[in-house]
Short mmCIF file of C-alpha atoms in Angstrom, two decimals:
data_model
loop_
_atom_site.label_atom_id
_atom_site.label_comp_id
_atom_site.label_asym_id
_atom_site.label_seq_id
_atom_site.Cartn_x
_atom_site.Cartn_y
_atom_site.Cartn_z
CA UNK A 7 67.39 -40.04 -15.85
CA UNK A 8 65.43 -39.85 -19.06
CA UNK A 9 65.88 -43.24 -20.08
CA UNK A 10 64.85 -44.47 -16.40
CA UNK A 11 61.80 -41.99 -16.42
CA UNK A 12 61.01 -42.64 -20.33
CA UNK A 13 60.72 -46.37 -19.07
CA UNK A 14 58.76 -45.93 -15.63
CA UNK A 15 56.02 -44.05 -17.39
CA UNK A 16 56.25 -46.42 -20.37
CA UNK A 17 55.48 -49.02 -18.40
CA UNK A 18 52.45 -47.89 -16.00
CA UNK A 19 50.89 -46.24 -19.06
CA UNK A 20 50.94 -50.14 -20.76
CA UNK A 21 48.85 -51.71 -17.97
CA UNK A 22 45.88 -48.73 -18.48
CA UNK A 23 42.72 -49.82 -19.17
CA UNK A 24 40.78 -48.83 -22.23
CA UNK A 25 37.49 -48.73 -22.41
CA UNK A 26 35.65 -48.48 -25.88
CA UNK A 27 31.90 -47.54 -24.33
CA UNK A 28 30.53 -44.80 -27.11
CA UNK A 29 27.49 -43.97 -25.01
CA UNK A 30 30.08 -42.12 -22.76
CA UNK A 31 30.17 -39.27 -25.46
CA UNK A 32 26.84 -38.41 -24.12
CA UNK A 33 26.46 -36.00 -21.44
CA UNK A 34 25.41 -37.44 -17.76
CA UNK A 35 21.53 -36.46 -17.73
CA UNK A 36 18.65 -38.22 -16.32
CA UNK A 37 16.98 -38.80 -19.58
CA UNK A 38 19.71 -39.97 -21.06
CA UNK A 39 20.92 -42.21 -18.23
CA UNK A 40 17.24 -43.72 -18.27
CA UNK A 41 17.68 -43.93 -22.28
CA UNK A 42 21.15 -45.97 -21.89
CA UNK A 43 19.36 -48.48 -19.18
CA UNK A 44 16.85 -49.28 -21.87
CA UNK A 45 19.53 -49.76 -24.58
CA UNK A 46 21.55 -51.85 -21.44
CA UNK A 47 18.84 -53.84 -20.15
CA UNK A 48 16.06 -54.18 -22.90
CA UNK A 49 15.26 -58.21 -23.71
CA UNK A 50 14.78 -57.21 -27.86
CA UNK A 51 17.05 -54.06 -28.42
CA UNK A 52 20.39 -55.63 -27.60
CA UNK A 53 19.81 -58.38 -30.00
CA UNK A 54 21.49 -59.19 -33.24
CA UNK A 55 19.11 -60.11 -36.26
CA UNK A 56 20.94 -62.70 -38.80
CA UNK A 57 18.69 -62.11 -42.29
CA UNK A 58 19.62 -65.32 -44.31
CA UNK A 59 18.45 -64.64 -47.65
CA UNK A 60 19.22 -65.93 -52.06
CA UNK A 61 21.74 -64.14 -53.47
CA UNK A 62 18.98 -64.91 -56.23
CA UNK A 63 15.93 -63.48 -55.06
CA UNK A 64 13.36 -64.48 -58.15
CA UNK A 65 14.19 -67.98 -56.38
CA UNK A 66 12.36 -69.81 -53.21
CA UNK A 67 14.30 -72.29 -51.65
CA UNK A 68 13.09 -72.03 -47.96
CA UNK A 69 14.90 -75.70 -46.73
CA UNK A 70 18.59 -73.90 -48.13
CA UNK A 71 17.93 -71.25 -45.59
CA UNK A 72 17.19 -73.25 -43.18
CA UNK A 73 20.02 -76.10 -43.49
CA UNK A 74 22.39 -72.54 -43.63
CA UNK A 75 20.45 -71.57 -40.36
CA UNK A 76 21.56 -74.70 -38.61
CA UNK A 77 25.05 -74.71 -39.62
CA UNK A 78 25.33 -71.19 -38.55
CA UNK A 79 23.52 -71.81 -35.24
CA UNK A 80 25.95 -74.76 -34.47
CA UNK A 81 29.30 -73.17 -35.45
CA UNK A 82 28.58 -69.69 -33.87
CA UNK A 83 27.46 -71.92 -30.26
CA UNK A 84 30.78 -73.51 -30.62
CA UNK A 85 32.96 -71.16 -31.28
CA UNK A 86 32.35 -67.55 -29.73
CA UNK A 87 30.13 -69.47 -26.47
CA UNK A 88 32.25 -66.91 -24.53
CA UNK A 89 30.55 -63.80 -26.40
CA UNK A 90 27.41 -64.92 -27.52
CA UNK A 91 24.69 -65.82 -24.49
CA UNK A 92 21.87 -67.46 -26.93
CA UNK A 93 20.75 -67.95 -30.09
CA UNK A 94 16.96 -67.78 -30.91
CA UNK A 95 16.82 -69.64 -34.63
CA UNK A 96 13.18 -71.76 -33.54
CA UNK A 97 10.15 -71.05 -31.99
CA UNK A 98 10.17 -72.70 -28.08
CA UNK A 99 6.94 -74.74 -28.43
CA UNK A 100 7.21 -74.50 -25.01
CA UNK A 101 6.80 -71.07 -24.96
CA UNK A 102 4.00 -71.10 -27.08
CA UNK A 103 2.26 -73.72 -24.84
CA UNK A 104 2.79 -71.78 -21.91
CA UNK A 105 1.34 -68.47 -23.59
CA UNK A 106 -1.55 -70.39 -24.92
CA UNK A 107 -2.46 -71.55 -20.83
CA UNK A 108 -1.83 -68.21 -19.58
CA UNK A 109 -4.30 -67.03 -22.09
CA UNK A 110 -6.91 -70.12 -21.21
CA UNK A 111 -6.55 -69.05 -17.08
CA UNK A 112 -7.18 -65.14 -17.69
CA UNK A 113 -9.68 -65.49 -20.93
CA UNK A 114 -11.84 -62.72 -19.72
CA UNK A 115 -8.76 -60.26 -19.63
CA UNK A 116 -8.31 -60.75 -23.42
CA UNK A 117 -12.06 -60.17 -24.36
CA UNK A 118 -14.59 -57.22 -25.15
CA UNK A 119 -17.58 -57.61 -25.43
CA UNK A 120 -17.86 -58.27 -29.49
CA UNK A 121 -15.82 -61.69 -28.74
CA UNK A 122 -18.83 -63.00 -26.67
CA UNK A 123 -21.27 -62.50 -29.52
CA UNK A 124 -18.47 -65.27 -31.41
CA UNK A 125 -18.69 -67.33 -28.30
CA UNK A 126 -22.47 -68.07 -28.48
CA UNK A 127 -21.37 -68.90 -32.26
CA UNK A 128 -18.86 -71.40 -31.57
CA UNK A 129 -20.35 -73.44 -28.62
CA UNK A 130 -24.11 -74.20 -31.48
CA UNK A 131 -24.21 -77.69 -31.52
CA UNK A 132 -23.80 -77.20 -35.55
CA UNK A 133 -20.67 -75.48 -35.21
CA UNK A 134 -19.17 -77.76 -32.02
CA UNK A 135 -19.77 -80.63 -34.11
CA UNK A 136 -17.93 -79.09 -37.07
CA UNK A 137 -15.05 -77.90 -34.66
CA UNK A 138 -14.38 -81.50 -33.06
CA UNK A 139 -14.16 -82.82 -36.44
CA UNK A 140 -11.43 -80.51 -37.23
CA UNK A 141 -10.00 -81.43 -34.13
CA UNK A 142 -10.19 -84.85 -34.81
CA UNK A 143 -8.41 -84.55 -38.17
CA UNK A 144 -5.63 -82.26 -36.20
CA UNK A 145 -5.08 -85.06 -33.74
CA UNK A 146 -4.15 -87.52 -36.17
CA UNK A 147 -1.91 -85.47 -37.90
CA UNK A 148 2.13 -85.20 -37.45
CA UNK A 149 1.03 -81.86 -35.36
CA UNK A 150 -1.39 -83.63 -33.00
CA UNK A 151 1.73 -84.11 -30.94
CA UNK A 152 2.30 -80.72 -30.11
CA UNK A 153 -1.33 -79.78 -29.93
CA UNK A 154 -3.26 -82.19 -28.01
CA UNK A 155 -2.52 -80.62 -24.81
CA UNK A 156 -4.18 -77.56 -26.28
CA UNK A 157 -7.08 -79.09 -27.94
CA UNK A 158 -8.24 -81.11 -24.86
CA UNK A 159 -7.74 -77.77 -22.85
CA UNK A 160 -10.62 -76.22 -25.22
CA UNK A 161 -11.98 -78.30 -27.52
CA UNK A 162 -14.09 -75.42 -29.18
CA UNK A 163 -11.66 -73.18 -29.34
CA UNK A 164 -12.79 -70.30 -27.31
CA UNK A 165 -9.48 -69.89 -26.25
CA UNK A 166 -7.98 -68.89 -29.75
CA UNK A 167 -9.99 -65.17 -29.77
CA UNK A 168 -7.56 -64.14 -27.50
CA UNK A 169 -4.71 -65.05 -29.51
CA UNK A 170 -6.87 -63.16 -31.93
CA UNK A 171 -6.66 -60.07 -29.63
CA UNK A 172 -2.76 -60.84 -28.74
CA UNK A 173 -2.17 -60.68 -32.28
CA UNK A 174 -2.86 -56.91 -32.82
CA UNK A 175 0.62 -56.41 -31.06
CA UNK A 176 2.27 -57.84 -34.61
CA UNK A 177 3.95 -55.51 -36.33
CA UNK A 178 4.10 -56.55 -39.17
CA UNK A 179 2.44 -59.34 -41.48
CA UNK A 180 4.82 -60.17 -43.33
CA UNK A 181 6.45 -63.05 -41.48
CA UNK A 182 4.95 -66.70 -40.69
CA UNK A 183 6.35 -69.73 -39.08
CA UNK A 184 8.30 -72.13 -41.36
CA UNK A 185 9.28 -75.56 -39.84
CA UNK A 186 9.39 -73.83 -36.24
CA UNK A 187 11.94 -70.79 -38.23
CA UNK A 188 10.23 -67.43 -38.60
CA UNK A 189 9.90 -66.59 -42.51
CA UNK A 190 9.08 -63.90 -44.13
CA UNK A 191 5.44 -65.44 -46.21
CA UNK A 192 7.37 -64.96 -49.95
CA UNK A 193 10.08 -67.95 -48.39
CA UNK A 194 12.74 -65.93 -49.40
CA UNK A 195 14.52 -64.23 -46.14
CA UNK A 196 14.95 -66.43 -42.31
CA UNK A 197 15.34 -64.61 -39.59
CA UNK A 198 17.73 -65.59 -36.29
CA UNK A 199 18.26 -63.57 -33.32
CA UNK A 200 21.47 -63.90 -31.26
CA UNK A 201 21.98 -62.41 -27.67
CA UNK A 202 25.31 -61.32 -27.04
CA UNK A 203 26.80 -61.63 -23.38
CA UNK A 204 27.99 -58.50 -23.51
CA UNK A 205 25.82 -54.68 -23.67
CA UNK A 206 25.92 -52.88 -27.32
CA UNK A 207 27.83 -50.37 -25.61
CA UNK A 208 30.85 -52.63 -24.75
CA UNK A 209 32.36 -52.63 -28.84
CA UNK A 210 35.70 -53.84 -27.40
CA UNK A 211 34.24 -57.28 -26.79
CA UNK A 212 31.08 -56.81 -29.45
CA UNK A 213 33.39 -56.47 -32.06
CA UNK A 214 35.28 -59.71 -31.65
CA UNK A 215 32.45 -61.47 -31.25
CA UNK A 216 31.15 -59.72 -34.99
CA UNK A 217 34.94 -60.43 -36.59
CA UNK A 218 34.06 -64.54 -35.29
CA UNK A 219 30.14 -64.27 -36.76
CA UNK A 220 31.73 -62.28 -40.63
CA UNK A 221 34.17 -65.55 -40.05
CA UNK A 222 31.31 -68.18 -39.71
CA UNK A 223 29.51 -66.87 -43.12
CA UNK A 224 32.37 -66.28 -44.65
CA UNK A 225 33.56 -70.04 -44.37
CA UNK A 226 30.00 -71.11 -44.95
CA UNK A 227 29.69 -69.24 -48.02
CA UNK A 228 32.81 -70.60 -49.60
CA UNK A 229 32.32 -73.95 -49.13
CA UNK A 230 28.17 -75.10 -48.68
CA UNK A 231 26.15 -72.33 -49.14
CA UNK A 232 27.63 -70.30 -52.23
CA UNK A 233 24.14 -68.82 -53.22
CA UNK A 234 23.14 -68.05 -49.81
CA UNK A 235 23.17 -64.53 -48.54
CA UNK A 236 23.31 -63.52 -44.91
CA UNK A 237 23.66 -59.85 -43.23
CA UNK A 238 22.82 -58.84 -39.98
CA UNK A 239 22.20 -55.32 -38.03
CA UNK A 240 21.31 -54.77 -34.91
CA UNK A 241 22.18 -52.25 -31.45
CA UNK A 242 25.45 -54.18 -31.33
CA UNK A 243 26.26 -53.70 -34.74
CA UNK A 244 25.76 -50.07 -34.66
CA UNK A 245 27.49 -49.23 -31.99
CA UNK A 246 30.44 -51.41 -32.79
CA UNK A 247 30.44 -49.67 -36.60
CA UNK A 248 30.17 -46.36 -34.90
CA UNK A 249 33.21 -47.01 -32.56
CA UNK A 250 35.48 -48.62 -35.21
CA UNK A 251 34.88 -45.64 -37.29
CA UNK A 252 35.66 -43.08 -34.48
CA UNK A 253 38.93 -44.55 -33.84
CA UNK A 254 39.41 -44.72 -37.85
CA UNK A 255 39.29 -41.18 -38.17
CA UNK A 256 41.17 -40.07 -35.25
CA UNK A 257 43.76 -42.53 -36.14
CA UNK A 258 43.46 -40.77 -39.69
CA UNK A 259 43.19 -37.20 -38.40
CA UNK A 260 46.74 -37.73 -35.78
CA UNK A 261 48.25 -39.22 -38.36
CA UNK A 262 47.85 -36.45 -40.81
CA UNK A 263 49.22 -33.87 -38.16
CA UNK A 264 52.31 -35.49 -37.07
CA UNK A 265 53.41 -36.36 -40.89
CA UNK A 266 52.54 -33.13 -42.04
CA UNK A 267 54.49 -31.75 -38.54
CA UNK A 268 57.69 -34.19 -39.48
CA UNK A 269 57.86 -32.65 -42.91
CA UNK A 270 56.99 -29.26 -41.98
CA UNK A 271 60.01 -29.27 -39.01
CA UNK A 272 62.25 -30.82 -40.96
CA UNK A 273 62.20 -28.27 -43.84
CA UNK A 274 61.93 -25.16 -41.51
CA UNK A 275 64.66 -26.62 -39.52
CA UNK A 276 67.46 -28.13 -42.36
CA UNK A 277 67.60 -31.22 -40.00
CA UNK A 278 67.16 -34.88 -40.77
CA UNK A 279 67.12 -35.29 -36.77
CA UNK A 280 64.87 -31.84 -35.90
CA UNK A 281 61.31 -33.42 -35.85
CA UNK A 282 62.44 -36.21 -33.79
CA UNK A 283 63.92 -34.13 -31.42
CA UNK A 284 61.07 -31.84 -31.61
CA UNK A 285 58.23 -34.99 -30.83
CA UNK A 286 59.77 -36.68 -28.05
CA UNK A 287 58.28 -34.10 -25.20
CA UNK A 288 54.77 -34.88 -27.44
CA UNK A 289 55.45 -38.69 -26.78
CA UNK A 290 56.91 -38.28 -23.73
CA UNK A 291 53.96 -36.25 -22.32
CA UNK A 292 51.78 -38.54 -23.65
CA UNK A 293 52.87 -41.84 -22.02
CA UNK A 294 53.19 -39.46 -18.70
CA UNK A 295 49.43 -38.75 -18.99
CA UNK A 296 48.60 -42.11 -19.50
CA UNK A 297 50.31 -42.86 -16.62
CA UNK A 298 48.62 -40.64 -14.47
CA UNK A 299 45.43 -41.47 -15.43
CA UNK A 300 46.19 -45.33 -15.00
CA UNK A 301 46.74 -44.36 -10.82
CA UNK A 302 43.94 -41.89 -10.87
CA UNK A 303 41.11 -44.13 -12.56
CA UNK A 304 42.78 -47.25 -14.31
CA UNK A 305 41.22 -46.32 -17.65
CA UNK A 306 41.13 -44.33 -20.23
CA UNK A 307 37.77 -43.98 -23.60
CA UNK A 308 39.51 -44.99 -26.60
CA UNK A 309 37.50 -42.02 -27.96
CA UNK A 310 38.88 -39.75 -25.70
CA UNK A 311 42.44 -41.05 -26.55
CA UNK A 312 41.88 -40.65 -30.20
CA UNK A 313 41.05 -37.15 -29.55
CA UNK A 314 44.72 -36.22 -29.11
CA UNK A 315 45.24 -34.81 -32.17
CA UNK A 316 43.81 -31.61 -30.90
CA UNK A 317 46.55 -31.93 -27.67
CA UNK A 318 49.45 -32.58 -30.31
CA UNK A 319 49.39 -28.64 -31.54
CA UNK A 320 49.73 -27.77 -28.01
CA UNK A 321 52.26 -30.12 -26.93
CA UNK A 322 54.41 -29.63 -29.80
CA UNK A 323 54.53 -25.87 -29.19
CA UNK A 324 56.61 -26.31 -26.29
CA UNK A 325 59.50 -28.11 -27.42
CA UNK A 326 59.31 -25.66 -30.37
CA UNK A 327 59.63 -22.55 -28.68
CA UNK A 328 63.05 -24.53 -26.97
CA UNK A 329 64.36 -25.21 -30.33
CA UNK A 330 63.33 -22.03 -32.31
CA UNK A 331 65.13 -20.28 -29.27
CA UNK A 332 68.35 -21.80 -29.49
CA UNK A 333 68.11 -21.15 -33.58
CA UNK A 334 68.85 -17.26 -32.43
CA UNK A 335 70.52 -17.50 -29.03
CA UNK A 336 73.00 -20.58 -29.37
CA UNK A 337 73.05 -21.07 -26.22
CA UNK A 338 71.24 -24.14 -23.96
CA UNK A 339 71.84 -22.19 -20.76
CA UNK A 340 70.35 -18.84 -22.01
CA UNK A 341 67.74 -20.44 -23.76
CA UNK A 342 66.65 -22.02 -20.37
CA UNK A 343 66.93 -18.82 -19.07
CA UNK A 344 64.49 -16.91 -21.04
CA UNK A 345 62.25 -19.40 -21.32
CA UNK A 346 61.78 -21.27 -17.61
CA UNK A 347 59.90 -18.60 -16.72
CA UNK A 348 57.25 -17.55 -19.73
CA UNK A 349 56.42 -21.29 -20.66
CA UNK A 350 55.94 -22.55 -17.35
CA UNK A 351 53.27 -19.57 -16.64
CA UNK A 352 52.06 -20.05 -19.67
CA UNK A 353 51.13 -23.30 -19.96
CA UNK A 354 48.71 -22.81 -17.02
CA UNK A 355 45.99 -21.59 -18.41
CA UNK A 356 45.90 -24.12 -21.61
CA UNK A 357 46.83 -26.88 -18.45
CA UNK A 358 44.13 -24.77 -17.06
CA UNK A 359 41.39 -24.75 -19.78
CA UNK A 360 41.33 -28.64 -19.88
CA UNK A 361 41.36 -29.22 -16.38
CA UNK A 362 37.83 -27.40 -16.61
CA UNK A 363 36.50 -30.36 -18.63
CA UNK A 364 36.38 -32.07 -15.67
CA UNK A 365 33.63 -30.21 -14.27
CA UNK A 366 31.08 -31.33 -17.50
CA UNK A 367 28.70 -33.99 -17.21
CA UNK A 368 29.89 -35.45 -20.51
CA UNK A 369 32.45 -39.02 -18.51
CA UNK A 370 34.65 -39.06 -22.40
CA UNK A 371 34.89 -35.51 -22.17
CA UNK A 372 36.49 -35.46 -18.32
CA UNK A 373 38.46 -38.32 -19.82
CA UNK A 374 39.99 -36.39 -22.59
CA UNK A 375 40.35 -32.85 -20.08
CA UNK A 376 42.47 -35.46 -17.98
CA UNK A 377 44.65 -37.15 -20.59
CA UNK A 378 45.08 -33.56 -22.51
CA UNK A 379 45.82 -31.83 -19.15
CA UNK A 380 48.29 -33.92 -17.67
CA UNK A 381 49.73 -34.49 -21.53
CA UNK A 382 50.77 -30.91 -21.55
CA UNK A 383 52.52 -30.50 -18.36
CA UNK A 384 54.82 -34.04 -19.63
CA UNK A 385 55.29 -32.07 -22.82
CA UNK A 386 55.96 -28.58 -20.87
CA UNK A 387 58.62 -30.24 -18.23
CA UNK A 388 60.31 -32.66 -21.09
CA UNK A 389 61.54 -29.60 -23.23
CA UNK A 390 62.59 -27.39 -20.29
CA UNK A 391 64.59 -30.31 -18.64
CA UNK A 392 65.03 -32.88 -21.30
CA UNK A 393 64.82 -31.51 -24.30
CA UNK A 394 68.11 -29.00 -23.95
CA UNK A 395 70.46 -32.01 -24.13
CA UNK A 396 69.01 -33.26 -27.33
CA UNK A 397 68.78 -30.51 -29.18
CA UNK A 398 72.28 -29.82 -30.55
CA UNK A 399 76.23 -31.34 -30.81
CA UNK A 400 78.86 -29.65 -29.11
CA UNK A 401 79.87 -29.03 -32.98
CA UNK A 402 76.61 -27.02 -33.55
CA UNK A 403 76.83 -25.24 -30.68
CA UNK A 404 80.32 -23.62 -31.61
CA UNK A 405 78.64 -22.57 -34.61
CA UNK A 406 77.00 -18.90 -33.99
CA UNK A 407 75.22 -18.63 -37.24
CA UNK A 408 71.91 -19.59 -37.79
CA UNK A 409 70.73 -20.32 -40.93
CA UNK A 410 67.60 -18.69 -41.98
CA UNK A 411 65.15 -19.65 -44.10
CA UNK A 412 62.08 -18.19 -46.55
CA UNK A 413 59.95 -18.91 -43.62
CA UNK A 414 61.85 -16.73 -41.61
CA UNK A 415 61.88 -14.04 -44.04
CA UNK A 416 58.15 -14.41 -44.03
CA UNK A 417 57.50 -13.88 -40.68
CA UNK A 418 59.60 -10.92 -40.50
CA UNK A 419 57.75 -8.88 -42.61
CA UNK A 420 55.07 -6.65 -41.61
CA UNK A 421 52.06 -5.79 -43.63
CA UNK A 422 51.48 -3.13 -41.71
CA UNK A 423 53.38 -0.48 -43.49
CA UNK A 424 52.18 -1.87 -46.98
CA UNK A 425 50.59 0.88 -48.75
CA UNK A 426 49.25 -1.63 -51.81
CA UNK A 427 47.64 -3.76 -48.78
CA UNK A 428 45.83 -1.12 -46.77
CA UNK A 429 44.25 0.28 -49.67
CA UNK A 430 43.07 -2.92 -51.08
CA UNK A 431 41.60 -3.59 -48.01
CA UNK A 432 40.06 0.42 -47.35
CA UNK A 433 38.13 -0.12 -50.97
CA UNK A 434 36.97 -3.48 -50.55
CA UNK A 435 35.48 -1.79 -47.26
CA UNK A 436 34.04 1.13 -48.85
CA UNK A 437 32.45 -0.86 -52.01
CA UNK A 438 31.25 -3.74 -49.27
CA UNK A 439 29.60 -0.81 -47.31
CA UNK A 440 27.48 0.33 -50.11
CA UNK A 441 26.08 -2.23 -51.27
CA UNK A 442 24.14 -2.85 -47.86
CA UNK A 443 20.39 -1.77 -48.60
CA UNK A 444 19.43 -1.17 -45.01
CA UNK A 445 20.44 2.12 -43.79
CA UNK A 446 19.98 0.90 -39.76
CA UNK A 447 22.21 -1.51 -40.70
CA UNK A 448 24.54 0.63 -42.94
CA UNK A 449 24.83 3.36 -39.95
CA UNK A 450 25.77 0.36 -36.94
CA UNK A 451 28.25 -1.27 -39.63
CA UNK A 452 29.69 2.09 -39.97
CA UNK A 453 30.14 3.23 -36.68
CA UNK A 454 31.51 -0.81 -36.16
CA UNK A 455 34.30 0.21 -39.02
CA UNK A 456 34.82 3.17 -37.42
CA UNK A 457 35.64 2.02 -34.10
CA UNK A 458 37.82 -1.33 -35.88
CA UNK A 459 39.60 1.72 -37.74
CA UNK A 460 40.53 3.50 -34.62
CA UNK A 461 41.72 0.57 -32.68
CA UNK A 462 43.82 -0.90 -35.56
CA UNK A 463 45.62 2.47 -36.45
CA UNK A 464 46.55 2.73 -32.71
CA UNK A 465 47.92 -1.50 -32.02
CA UNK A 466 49.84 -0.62 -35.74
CA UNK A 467 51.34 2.83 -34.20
CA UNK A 468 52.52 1.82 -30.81
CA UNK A 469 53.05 -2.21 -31.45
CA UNK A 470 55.64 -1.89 -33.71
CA UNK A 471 57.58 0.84 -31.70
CA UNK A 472 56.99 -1.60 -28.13
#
């Protein structure tokens, strides 16, 4: 029956969904919901900036950043098409056409009344004739191609002051337009912009598609472009670093618990096989939650999941109490006896306590109250039905003596009645006392001690005699 059962839950809990959204750690308010739908659905905050820069920066070589650019742009469109949607290296000159007649149609919209002062300045028959002469020079120039359309739109170039007034939105000066590729003006860093299919929030997908881009530069750099430099940062990025780093340290954290548990059991217990014994209801309540929660919802936060450290404690303490038991009884049957009762009770309120989390507003926190929850009662019904057939030989069991250790010993004794100890801690009481300045607060601390006094001397008369 526990092989079959080990198996069933085993395998539902393999087909659950996990779900690696970190904005989920945030509570469920309307400001932050309207926050997330600006991070989800803004055109400029879910992209990813590419900075391709010289490893030597007292150098300018702005066509080596560019020739990387291309390579880059033409190896990350072929190979991760499925995670990234576009890649913004040039300027659309069709964009800028089509901003430059939407600007031409609504001129007055773009201009106070200081631009009309310019106006009677540009259309002098001085200053026309000077302007069609540029124009002329333009026209026969490599750009003319691109430009014509906008010259013989406005000759005089009445147009341009509201790209003048359009151009107070820059935010910063520092970047120009190099062979269509936007430059910082020092032609030492080129900037690309990629648009990833998928939200910053989704770091499951986000960070395969960053493991292909490291990839790309990483091949570049080794074989073309060994003094080129390229980074990037970004929403995605962050959010992806953020989520990696979670699971990191929970992985870290759990991992640090159970050895420390393994090593712990084992020496309190004399047993090579003790903390084995001991961890099965934890991984047996574990895949049980999982489980659950894949016929409840399908899914599970990653985050939430790495949280389990804090259900381990909890989960281990119930297979624990089974073996500590039989330590003094020696006896499976009595054990079950004695404890049926007290630790089925008694898990309800920690069962209890988590099952509360699903009442917060917080959708990795209800996660976690689920998986922690239903974690506990696997762990809880493993050790009372389970466990009791693992936990010794028929050979142990005919052996009544249980062998004690220093820990034991430890835990027997009783402080209580320790003269050296209660004066220590009377003196270190009085001399903390006096050195408070404020006699308010010296008469409250000392009616505080007072009462502590009281309450102590009675739990250390009557507990001990209980």
């Amino acid at each position: 029956m526990f092989a079959l059962s080990f198996v069933l839950i085993g395998f539902f809990a393999s087909r659950i969904r996990f779900e690696e959204d970190i904005s989920k750690i945030l509570p469920k308010d309307k400001k932050i919901e309207k926050l997330n739908y600006i991070f989800q659905n803004s055109k400029f905050v879910d992209k990813l900036v590419i900075m391709v820069s010289l490893k030597d920066s007292t150098q300018q070589q702005p066509d080596s950043l560019i020739a990387f650019a291309d390579s880059f742009t033409e190896i990350v469109q072929q190979k991760l098409p499925r995670y990234v949607s576009k890649i913004n290296a040039k300027v659309d000159d069709g964009l800028v056409l089509a901003l430059f007649g939407t600007i031409n149609k609504k001129l007055p919209i773009y201009l106070t009344e200081c631009y009309y002062l310019n106006i009677d300045t540009l259309i002098r028959p001085d200053q026309v004739k000077e302007t069609l002469a540029r124009d002329l020079r333009t026209l026969t120039s490599p750009a003319g191609l691109a430009l014509k359309s906008m010259i013989s739109a406005d000759p005089v170039g009445i147009s341009y002051l509201g790209l003048k007034k359009l151009q107070q939105l820059q935010y910063d000066e520092k970047f120009e337009l190099y062979d269509s590729y936007v430059m910082t003006k020092d032609h030492k860093n080129l900037l690309l912009f990629i648009t990833p299919k998928y939200s910053p929030n989704n770091t499951g997908e986000n960070a395969i598609m960053l493991k292909g881009i490291d990839q790309v530069i990483d091949s570049l750099q080794t074989k073309s472009f060994k003094s080129v430099d390229c980074s990037y940062f970004g929403t995605t990025a962050v959010s992806v670093g953020n989520a990696l780093q979670l699971r990191k340290d929970s992985m870290f954290t759990q991992g640090i618990t159970v050895v420390f548990l393994i090593v712990f059991l084992g020496f309190y217990f004399r047993k090579k096989r003790a903390p084995v014994v001991i961890l099965v209801p934890v991984l047996f309540g574990a895949l049980f939650s999982l489980a659950v929660v894949y016929f409840v919802k399908g899914s599970i936060s990653v985050i939430a999941l790495g949280t389990g450290s804090v259900v381990l404690g909890g989960a281990v303490n119930y297979s624990l109490h089974v073996f500590n038991h039989y330590r003094h009884t020696r006896s499976i049957e009595q054990v079950i006896r004695d404890l049926a009762m007290p630790l089925t009770v008694g898990s309800f309120t920690t069962i209890g306590g988590f099952f509360s989390l699903e009442f917060v507003e917080s959708k990795m926190l209800k996660d976690l109250g689920l998986f922690a929850a239903f974690s506990l009662i696997g762990a809880s019904f493993c050790s009372l039905v389970f466990l009791p057939h693992f936990i010794a030989s028929k050979k142990e069991q005919n052996q009544h003596t249980a062998q004690l250790s220093w820990i034991d010993r430890l835990s027997a004794y009783n402080p209580e009645y320790n003269k050296f100890i209660i004066s220590t801690i009377v003196i270190l009481t009085v001399v903390s006392t006096t050195r408070c300045r404020n006699y308010n607060s010296l008469k409250r601390y000392a009616s505080l001690l007072s009462l502590s006094i009281k309450e102590s001397s009675y739990y250390v008369l009557t507990l001990p005699h209980a």
